[in-house]
PDB file of C-alpha atoms in Angstrom:
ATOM      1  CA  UNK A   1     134.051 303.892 102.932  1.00 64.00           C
ATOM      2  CA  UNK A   2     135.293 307.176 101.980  1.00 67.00           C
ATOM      3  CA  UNK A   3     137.795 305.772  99.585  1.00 69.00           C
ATOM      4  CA  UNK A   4     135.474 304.052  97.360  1.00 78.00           C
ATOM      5  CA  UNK A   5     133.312 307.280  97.083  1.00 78.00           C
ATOM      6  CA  UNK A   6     135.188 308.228  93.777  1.00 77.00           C
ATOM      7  CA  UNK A   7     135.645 304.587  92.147  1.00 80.00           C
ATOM      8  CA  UNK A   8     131.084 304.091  93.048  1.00 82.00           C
ATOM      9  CA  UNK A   9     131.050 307.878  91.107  1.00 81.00           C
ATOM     10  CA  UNK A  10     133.719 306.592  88.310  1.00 82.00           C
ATOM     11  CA  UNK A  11     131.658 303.321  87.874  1.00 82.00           C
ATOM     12  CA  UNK A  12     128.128 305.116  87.232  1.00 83.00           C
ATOM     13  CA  UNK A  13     129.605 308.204  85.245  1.00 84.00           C
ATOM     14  CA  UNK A  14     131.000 305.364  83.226  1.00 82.00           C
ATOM     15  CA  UNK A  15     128.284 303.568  83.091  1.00 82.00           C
ATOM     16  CA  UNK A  16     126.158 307.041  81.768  1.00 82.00           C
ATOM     17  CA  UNK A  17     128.873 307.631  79.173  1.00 79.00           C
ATOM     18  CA  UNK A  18     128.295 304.128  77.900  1.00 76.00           C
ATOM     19  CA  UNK A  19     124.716 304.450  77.719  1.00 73.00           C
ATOM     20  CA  UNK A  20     125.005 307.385  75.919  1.00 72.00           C
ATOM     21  CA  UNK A  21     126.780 306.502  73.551  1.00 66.00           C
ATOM     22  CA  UNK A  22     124.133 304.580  71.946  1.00 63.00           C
ATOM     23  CA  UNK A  23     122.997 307.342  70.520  1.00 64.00           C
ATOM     24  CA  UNK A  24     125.812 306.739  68.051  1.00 60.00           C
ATOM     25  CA  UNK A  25     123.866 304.308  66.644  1.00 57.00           C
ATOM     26  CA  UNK A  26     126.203 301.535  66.945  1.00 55.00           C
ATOM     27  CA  UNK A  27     124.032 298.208  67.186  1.00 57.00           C
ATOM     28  CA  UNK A  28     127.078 295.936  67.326  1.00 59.00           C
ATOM     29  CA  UNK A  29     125.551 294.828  70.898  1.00 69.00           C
ATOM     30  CA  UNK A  30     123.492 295.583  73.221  1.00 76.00           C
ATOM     31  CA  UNK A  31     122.342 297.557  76.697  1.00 76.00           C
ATOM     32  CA  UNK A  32     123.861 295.709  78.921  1.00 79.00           C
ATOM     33  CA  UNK A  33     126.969 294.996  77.453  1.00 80.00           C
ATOM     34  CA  UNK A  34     127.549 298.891  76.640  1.00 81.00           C
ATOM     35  CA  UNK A  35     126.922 299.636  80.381  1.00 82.00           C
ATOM     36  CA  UNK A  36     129.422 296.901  81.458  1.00 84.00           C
ATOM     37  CA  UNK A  37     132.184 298.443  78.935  1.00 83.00           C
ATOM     38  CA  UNK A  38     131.303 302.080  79.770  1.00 84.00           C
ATOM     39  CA  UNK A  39     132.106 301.458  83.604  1.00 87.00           C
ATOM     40  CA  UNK A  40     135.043 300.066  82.717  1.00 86.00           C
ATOM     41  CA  UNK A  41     135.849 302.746  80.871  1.00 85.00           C
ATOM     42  CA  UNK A  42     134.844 304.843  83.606  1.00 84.00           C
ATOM     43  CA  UNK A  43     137.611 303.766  85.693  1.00 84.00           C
ATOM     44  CA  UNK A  44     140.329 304.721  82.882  1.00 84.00           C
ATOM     45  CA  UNK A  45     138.799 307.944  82.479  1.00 82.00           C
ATOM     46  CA  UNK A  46     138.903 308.607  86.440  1.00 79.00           C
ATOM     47  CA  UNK A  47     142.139 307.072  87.002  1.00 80.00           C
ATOM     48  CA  UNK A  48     143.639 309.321  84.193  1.00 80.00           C
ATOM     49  CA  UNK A  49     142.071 312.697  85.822  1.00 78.00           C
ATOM     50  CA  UNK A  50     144.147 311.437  88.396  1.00 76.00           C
ATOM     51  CA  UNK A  51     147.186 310.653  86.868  1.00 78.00           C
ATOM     52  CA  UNK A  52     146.809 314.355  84.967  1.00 77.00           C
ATOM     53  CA  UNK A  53     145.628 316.282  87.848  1.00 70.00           C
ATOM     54  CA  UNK A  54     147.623 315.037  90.611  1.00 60.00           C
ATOM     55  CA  UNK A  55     145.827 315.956  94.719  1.00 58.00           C
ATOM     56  CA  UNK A  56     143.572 318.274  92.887  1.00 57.00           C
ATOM     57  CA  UNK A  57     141.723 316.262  90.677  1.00 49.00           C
ATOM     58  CA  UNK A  58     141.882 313.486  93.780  1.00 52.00           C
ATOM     59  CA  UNK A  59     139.774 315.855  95.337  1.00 57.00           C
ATOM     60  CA  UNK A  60     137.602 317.094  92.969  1.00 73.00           C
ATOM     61  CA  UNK A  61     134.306 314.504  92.612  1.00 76.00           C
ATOM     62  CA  UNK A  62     132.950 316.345  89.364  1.00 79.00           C
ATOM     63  CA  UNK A  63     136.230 316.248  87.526  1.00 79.00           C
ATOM     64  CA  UNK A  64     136.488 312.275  88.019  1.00 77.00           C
ATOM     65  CA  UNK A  65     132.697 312.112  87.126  1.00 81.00           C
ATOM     66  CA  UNK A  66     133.713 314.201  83.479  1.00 80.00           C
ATOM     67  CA  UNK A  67     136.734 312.105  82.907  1.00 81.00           C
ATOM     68  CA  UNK A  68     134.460 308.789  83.760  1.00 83.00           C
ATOM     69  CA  UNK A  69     131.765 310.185  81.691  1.00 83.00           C
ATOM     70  CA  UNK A  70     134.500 310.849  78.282  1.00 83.00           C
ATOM     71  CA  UNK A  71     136.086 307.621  79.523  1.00 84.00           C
ATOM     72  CA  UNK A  72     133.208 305.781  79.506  1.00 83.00           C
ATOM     73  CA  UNK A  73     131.482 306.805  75.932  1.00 82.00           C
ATOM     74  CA  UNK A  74     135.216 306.827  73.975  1.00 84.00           C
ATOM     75  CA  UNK A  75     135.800 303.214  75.477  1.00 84.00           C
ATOM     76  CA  UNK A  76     132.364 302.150  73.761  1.00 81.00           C
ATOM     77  CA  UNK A  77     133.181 303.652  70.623  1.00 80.00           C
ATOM     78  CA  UNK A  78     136.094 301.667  70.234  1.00 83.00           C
ATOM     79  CA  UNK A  79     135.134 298.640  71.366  1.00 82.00           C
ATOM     80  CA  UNK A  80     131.572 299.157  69.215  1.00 77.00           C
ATOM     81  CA  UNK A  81     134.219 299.673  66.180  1.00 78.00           C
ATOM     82  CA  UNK A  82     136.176 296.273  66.774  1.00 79.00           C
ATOM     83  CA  UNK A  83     132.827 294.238  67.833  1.00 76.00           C
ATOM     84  CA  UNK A  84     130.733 296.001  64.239  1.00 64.00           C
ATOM     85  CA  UNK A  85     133.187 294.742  62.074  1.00 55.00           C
ATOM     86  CA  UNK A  86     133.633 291.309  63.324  1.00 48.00           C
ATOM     87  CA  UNK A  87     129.683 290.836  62.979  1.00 42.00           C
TER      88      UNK A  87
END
């Protein structure tokens, strides 16, 4: 149970980042989808604090929650960009 502590916080700081970055206003698609990409995202993010960080950013819950957060919102943007101009 302990190990999916970090991927649960990775999935919802994603998920926030996605949300978020609605406030781009980028209507290529909607709510849900954004929240699906942004956790998605939020695993990059959190997987590459790891990669980066080594042990320390293992350990370090906030640090995977920031890197889920930026993954999450810079996934969205790029996806929004590839999704707006195919509408």
């Amino acid at each position: 149970m302990e190990a999916l502590v970090p991927i649960i916080t990775q999935l919802i700081a994603g998920a926030a980042g996605g949300t978020a970055s609605a406030m781009l206003k980028q209507q290529a698609f909607g709510v849900v989808a954004r929240t699906i990409v942004g956790a998605i995202g939020g695993l990059g993010g959190g997987f590459l604090i790891q990669m980066l960080g080594g042990e320390a950013a293992a350990t370090g819950l906030a640090m995977q929650a920031i890197g889920a957060l930026i993954g999450g919102g810079v996934l969205n943007g790029i996806v929004g960009q590839f999704v707006g101009k195919q509408a």
